Structure formats: C-alpha cells, structure tokens
Short mmCIF file of C-alpha atoms and ligand atoms in Angstrom, two decimals:
data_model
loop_
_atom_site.label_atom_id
_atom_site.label_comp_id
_atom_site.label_asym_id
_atom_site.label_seq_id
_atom_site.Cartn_x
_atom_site.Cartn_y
_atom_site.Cartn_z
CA UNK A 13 160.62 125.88 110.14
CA UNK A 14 160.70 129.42 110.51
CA UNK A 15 160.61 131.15 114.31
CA UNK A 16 156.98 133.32 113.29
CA UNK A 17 158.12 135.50 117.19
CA UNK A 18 159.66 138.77 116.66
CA UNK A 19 162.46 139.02 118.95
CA UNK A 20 161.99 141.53 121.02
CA UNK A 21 164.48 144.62 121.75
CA UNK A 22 167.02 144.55 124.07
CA UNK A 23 166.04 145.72 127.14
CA UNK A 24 168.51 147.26 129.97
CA UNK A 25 166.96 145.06 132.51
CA UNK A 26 170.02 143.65 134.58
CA UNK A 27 169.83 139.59 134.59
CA UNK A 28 171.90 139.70 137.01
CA UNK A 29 170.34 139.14 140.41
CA UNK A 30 172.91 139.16 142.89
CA UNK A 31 174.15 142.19 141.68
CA UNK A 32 170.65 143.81 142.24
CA UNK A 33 169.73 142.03 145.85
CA UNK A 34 173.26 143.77 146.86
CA UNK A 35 171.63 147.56 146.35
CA UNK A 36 169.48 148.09 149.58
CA UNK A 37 165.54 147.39 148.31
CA UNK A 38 163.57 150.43 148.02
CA UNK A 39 160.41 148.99 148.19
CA UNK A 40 160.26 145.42 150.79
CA UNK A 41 157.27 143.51 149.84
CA UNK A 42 155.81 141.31 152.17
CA UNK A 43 153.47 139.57 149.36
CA UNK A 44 149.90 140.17 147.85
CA UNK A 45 147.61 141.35 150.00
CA UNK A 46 144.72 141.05 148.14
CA UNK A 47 143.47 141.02 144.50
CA UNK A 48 140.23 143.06 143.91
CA UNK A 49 137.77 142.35 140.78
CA UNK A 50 135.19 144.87 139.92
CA UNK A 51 132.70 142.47 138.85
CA UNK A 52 129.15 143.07 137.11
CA UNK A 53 127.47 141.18 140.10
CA UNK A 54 129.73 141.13 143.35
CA UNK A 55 127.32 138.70 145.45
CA UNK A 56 127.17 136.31 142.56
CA UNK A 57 130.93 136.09 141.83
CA UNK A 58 131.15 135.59 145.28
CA UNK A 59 128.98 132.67 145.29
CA UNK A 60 131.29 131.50 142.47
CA UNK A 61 134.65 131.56 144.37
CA UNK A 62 132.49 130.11 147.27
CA UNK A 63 131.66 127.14 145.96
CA UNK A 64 133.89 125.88 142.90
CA UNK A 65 137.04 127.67 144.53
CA UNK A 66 136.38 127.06 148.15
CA UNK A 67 137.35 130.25 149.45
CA UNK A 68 135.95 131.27 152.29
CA UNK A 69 133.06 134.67 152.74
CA UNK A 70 135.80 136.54 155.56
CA UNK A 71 134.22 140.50 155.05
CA UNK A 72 131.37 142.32 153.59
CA UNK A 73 130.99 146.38 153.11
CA UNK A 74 127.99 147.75 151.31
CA UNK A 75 125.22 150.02 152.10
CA UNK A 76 124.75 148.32 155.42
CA UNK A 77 128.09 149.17 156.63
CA UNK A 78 127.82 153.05 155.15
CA UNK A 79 129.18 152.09 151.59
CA UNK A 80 126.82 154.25 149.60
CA UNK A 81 128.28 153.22 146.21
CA UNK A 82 129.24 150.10 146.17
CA UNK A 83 129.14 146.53 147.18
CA UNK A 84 132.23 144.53 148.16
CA UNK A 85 133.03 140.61 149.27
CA UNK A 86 136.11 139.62 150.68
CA UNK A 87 136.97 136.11 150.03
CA UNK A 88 139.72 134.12 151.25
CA UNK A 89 141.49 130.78 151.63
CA UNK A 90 145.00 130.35 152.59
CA UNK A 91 147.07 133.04 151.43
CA UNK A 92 144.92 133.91 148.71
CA UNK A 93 142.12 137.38 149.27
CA UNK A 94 140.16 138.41 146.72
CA UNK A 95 137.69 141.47 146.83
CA UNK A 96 134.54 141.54 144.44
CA UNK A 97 133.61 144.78 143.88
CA UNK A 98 130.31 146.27 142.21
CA UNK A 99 128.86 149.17 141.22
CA UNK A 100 125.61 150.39 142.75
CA UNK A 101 124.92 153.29 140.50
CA UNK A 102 125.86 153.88 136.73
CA UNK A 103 127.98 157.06 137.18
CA UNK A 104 131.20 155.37 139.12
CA UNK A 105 134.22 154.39 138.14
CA UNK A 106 133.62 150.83 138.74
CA UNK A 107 130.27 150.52 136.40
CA UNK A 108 132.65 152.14 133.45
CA UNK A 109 135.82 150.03 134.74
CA UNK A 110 133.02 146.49 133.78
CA UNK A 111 131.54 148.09 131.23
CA UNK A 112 134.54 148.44 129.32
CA UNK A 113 136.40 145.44 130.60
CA UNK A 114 134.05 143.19 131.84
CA UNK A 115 134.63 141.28 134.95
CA UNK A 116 138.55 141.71 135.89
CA UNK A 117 141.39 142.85 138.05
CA UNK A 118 140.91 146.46 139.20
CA UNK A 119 144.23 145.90 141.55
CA UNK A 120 146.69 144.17 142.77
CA UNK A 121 147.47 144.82 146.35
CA UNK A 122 150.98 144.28 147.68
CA UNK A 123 151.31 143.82 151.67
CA UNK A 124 154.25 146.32 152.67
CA UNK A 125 155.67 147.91 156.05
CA UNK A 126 155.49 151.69 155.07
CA UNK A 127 152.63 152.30 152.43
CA UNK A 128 153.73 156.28 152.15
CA UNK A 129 157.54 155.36 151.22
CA UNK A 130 156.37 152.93 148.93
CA UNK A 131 154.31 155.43 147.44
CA UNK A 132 157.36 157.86 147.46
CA UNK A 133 159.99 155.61 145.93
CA UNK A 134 157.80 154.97 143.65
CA UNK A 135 156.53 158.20 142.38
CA UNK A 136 159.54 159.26 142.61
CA UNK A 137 160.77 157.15 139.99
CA UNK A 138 158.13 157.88 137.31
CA UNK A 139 155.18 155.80 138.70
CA UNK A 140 151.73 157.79 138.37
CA UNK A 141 149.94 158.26 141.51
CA UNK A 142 145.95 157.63 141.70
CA UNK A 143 146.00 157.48 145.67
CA UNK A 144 147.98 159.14 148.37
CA UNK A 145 149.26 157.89 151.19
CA UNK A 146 145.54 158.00 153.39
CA UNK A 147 144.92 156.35 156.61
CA UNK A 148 141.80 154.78 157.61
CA UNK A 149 140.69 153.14 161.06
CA UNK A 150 138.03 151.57 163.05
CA UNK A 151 138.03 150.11 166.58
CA UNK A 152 140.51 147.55 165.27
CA UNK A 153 143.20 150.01 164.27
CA UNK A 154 144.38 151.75 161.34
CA UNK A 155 145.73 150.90 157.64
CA UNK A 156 147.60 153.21 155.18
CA UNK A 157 146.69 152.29 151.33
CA UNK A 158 148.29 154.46 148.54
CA UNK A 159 148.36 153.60 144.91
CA UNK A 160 150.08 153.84 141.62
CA UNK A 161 148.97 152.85 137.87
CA UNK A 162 149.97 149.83 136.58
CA UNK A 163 149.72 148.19 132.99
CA UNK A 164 146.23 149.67 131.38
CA UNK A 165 143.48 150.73 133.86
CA UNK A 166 144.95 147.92 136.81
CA UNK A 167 146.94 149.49 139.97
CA UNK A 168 148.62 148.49 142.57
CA UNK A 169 147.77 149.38 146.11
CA UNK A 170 150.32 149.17 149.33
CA UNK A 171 148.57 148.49 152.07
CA UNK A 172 150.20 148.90 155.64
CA UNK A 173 148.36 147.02 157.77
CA UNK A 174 151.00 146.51 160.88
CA UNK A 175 148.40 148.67 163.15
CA UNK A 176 145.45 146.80 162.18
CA UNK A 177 144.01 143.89 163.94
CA UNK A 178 140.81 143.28 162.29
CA UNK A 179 139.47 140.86 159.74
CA UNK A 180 139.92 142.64 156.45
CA UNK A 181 139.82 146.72 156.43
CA UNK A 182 138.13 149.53 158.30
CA UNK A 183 134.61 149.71 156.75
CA UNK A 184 134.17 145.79 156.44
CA UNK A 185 132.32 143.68 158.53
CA UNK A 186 133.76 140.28 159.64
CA UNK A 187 131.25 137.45 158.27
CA UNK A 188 130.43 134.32 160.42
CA UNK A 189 132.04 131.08 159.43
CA UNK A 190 131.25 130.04 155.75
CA UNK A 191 129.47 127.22 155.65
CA UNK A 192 129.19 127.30 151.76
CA UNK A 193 132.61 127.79 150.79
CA UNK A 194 134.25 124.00 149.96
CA UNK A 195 138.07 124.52 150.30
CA UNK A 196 140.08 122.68 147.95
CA UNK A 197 143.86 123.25 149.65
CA UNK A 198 144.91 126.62 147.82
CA UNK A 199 147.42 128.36 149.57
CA UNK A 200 149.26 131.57 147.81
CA UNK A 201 149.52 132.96 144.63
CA UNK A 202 152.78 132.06 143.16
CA UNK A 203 152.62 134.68 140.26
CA UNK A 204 150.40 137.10 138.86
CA UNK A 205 150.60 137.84 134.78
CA UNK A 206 149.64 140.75 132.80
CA UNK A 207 148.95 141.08 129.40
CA UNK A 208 150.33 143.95 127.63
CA UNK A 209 149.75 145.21 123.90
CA UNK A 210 151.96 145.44 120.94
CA UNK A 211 155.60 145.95 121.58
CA UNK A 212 155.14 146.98 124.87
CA UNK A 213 156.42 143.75 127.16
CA UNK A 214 160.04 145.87 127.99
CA UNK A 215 158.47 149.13 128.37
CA UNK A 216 156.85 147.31 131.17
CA UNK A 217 159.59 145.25 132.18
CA UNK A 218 161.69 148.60 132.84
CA UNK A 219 159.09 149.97 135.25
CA UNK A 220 158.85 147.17 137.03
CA UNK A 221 162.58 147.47 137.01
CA UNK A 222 163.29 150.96 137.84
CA UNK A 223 160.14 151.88 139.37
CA UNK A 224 159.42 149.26 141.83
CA UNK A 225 163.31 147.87 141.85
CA UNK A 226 162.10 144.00 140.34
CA UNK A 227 164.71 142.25 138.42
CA UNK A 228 164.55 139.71 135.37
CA UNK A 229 163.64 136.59 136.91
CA UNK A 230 166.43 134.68 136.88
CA UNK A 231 163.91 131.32 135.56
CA UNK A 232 162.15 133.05 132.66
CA UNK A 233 161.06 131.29 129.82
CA UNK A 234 161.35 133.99 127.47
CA UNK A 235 163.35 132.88 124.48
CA UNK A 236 161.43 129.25 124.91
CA UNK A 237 158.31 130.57 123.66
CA UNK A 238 159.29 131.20 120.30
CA UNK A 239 157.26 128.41 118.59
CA UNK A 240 154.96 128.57 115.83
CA UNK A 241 152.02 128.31 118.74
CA UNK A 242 152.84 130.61 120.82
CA UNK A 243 152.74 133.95 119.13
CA UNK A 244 153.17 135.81 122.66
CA UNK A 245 156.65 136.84 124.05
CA UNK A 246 156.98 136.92 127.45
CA UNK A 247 159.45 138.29 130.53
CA UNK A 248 159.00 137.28 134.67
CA UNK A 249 159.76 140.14 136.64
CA UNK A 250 160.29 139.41 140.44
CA UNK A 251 160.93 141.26 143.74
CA UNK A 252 163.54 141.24 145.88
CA UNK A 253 161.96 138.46 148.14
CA UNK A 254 160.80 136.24 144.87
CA UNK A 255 157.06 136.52 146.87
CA UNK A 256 156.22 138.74 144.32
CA UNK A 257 156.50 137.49 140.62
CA UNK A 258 154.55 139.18 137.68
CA UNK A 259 155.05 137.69 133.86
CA UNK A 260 154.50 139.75 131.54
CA UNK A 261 153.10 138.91 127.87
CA UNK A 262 152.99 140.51 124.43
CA UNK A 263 150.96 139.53 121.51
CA UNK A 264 153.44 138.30 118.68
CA UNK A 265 152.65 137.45 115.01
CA UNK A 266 151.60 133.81 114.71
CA UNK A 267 150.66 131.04 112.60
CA UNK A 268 146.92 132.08 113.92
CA UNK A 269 146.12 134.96 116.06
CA UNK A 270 147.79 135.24 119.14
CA UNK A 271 145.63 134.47 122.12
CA UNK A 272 147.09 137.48 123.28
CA UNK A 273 145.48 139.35 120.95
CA UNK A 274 142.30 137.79 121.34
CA UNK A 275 142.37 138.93 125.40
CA UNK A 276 143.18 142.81 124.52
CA UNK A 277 140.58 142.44 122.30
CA UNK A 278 137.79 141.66 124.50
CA UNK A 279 139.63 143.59 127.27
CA UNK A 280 139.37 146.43 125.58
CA UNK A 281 143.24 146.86 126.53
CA UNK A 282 146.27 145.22 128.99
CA UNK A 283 145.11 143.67 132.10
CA UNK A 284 145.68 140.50 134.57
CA UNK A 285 145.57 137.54 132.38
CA UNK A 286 146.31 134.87 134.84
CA UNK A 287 147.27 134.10 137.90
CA UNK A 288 148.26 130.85 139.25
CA UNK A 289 147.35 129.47 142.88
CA UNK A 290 149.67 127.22 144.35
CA UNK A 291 148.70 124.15 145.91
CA UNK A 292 150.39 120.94 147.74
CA UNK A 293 148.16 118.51 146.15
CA UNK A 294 147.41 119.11 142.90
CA UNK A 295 145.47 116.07 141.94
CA UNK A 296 143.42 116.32 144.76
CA UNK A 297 142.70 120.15 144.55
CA UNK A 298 141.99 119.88 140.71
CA UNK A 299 139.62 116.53 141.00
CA UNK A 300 137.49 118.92 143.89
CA UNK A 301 137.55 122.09 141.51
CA UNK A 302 136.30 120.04 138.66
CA UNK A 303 133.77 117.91 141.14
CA UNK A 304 133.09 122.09 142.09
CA UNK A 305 132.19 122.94 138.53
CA UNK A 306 135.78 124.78 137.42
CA UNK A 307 136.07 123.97 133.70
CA UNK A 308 140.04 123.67 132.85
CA UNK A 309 141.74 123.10 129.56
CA UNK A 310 141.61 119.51 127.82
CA UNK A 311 145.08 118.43 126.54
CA UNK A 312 145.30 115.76 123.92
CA UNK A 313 146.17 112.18 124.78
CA UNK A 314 149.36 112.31 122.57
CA UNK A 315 150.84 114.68 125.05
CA UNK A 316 150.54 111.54 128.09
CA UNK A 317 151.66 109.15 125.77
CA UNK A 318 155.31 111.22 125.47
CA UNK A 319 155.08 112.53 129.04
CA UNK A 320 157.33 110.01 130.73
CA UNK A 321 160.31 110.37 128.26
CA UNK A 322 160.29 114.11 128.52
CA UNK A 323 160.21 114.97 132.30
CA UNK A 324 161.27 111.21 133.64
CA UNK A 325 160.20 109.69 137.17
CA UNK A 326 157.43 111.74 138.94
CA UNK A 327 155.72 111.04 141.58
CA UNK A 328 151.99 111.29 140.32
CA UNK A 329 150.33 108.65 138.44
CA UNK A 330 150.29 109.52 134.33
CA UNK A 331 146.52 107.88 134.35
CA UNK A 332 145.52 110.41 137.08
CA UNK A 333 147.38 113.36 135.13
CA UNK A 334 145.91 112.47 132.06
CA UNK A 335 142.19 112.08 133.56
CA UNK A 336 141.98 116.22 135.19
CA UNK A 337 144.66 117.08 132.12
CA UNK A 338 147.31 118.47 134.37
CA UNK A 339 150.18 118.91 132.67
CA UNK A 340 153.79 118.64 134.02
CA UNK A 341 157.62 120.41 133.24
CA UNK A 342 160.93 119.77 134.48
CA UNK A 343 164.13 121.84 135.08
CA UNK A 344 167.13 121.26 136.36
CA UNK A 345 165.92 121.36 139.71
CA UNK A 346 162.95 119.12 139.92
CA UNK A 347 159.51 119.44 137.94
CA UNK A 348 156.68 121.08 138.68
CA UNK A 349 152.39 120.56 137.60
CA UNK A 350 149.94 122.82 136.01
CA UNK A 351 146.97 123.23 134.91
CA UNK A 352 145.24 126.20 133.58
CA UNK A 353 141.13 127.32 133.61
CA UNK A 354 139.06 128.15 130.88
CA UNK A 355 138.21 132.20 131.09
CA UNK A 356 135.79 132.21 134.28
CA UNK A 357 133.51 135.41 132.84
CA UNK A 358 131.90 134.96 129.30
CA UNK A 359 134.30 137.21 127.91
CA UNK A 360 137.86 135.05 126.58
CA UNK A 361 139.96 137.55 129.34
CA UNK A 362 141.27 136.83 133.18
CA UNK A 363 141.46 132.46 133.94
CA UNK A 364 143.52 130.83 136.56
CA UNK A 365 146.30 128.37 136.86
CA UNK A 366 146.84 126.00 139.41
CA UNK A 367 150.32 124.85 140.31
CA UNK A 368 152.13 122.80 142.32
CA UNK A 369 155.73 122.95 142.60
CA UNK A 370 158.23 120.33 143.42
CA UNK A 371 161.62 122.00 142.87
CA UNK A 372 161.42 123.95 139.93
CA UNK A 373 160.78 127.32 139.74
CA UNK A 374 160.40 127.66 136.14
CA UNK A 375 156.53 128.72 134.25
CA UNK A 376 156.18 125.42 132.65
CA UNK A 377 158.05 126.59 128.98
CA UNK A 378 157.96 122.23 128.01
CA UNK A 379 154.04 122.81 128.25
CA UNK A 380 153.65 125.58 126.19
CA UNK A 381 153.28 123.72 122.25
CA UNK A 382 150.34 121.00 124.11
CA UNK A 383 148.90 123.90 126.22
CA UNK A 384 148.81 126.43 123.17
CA UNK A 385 147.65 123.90 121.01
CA UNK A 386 144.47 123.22 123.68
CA UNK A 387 144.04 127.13 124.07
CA UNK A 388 144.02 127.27 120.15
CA UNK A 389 141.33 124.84 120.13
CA UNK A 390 138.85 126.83 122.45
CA UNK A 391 139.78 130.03 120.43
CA UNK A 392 138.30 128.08 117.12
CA UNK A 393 135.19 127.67 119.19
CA UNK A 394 135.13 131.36 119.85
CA UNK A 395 135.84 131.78 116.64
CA UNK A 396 138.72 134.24 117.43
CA UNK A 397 141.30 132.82 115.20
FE1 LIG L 10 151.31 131.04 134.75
#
C-alpha cells in the first residue's frame, strides 16, 4: 500500500535535547497561564464549561467592573484557566476575531518571571509584537502582560504575575464559590496543538525553535502518522521545562480529505485545534463529562477486541474502556489513555482531549488508524469528505 503523506522537508530543528537544555534558556516558562476564547456568547460558554466541564466561575470583568467593550469569564479547575471573551459592540476586534473564526482560541497565555524579557528575546528573534511590555494593578498588586503573534490570528501572552496577589487580573472581580460548576478531576493541560495550513508545519516548528528556544520533542509521533487515514503530518515542540508542549499539524493529501483541511476550512485559517486536559482518573472523569453532556468520539468495537494484544496488561477494565470509548497506547515506558471530544461549537474547529498518563509520554501514535477512522466517520456526517 502506498504511504498517501508527503514527507515533509527537513527541518534544522536540533533533535537533540541535551544539547539544547545545555544553552542557558532564554525564555523560562513556568506553564500556561490561561487560555482565552473569544466566544459569540461569553456568559453562555461559560455556563458550558460550568456544568459539563466542571470548572469553576473564579472572575468576571464587564461593564460593571468599567469594561466598556467587552464581557469576560474566568473559569478554572485545577491547573486549567480559561477566559471567555465577547464582544459588546460590532466594531472590535473580538466581534471580527468570531465572526471570522467562530468560537476559538484568541491566546495562549504562558506564566513567566519577566514578561518584558520574554517579550525582548523574543522580538528580538523575529517574533511580531501586538503588545508591549504594560503593567496593570489594583489593590492586589500589579501584572506585566506583553504579546507576540503566533500561528494565524492566535498569540501568546506572558504574563508576570509574581507581584500580584489577587484572584485573576486587575480589572476582574473575584466571584463567590460556584455552586454550578460539577468538577470532574481535571488538573493541567498537558499539550496544546495548532493547526497550521499547507506546508507550513516546519516553518512553525523553526519559530518555535529559534524564537521561543523549544526543541523537537524528543517523543513525537511524526513519521507514525503516515497512514492512509491520517493525511496530517505532525511535529511536538516543547520547552525547556517539558510544561509547555505544542503539536503542531499540517493537512496532507489523503485517501479522503484531511480533517485538517476540513478545520482551516471552517476556521477560516490555522488555529488551536486541541488541547488535551490531563486527569488521574480517566474513567471516572470521562463517565462524569458524558453524565455532564460532553459528546466524545465513538470507536468501533473491533478496536477492544485487539486492544489487549497490542498494549498488554493495563490496569483499567477493557469493558469500562470500551463503554466511554477511551482509547489506550503504549511505549516503552508505560501506556497512557485518551479520549478525544467532538468539536464543542457548531463549527468542525477547536475539541478537547482528555488524557491520563501512566508512564508514557508519547501522543497516542497506536490510536491514530481507530481514532482517524471515528473522526472520518463524523466528517461523512458533515459531509466534509
Ligand atoms: Fe493530543
């Protein structure tokens, strides 16, 4: 059978991580800080991660807190901070940023020490500033935000926060305890992945390389995805620290379209595809985000039926894995369990993985034919393919 994925060029990425960690880092991450969404209705998206995520209503700013413009909601649980930003008028950048994306990732914010060197070192090296350094405060201190473009309209934001005390930001109001969220035990975000467009995967893999000093993660599945149902290439770029770890995906010719294709279509460009939240219970977060309403992939039974001879003695009932359709991988260094969302705005763009690791620190590559296969499936449906 013939490989239907271009291989992509060479890039000068080093693979070699050691050799990188040994240069001093230029820009220490200390993780995400947040992720914001500018969504078409902030309060109801809210609502959403409220009750079938169970995060948690932390901080509000709108018009009652001075925010003439816009309305945001700051939702949390664990590690994991999400902003949901509107538009109040027609004329801003947000109304234009949904109208031509839909609901989706506006930026990724990454927690650092020094928000103006990280702004400088990166700048320096080619990245395209959209915000200065710029300090804001309120009674609970001050933060220091700067940003720099990222893949298609999505930034990232360093926010220095080491003088701050208070819930979120200065201009958000703490909210009393949530008594509507319904946690279901998800801690961090273990990786974040963008979709890029043509040919353009190692363009991005050198500025995360040279601009913000990531290296080839040294578990990347790339060359494993060329199957006849993937028709998407893809690289894992990672800081220093490994808290940081962005994937990045190209569309590839296929036997069908390439799901890849299908998001940049309805995107209206690269964005944040996915990003997986990492749990310690996966059977028991999934079971409460499906009792919660989350709709996730369905994989066919065939794929439990050859489970146990693939990735050997695990833990986790194959009954129980079969009934939510989580879907397991091993590596030389244990195995790990995901399972991945159907898109959770009407348009086929941003969904969410769940994961929960037990040794390995690979992206699941012995999923990818039964998960591709499923995602092909809801494409028909679409009728995208
Ligand atoms: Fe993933």
């Amino acid at each position: 059978m013939a490989t239907l994925v271009r291989n992509a060029p060479e890039s000068n990425v080093p693979e070699n991580k050691a050799s990188d960690e040994a240069k001093a880092d230029f820009l220490p991450l200390n993780g995400t800080d947040y992720v914001e969404f500018y969504v078409g209705n902030a309060r109801q998206a809210a609502y959403f991660y409220r009750t079938a995520f169970g995060m948690k209503l932390v901080a509000y700013s709108g018009p009652e807190t001075g925010q003439r413009d816009r309305a945001s909601y700051v939702v949390q649980q664990g590690k994991i901070r999400f902003v949901l930003t509107t538009a109040l008028r027609s004329d801003s950048e947000i109304a234009k940023h949904v109208e031509k994306h839909g609901d989706g990732v506006h930026a990724i914010a990454l927690w650092v020490d020094d928000a103006a060197s990280a702004w400088r070192e990166t700048t320096s090296r080619g990245a395209r500033s959209v915000q200065e350094p710029t300090e804001s405060s309120d009674e609970d201190g001050r933060v220091v935000r700067s940003s720099i473009a990222a893949y298609g309209d999505t930034l990232h934001t360093f926010v220095e926060r080491k003088n701050y005390s208070g819930t979120f930001l200065p201009g958000f109001r703490a909210m009393p305890e949530d008594t509507v969220a319904r946690p279901v035990g998800l801690l961090h975000i273990d990786h974040i992945v963008g979709n890029v467009g043509w040919n353009a995967m190692n363009e991005w893999v050198d500025f995360y390389s040279h601009v913000m000093g990531f290296s080839l993660y040294q578990h990347f599945d790339d060359n494993d995805i060329s199957t006849e149902y993937s028709a998407l290439m893809s690289k894992v770029m990672a800081n220093s620290s490994g808290y940081v770890k962005f994937p990045i995906n190209e569309p590839a010719e296929g036997r069908r379209k390439s799901q890849i294709e299908e998001y940049l279509d309805f995107y209206n460009g690269p964005g944040v595809q996915h990003m997986a939240l990492a749990t310690h219970d996966i059977l028991a977060t999934v079971s409460q985000m499906q009792r919660q309403g989350v709709k996730f992939l369905t994989i066919p039974h065939s794929y439990y039926t050859e489970l146990q001879e693939r990735v050997g003695k695990i833990d986790e009932p194959i009954e129980e894995l079969e009934r939510l359709g989580i879907l397991v991988d091993r590596d030389n260094e244990g195995y790990m369990l995901q399972i991945f969302s159907q898109p959770v705005q009407d348009r086929p763009t941003v969904f969410f993985e769940i994961i929960q690791r037990k040794g390995s620190r690979s992206f699941g590559k012995g999923n990818f034919k039964a998960l591709f296969e499923a995602i092909e499936r809801e494409q028909d449906a679409r009728g995208n393919l």
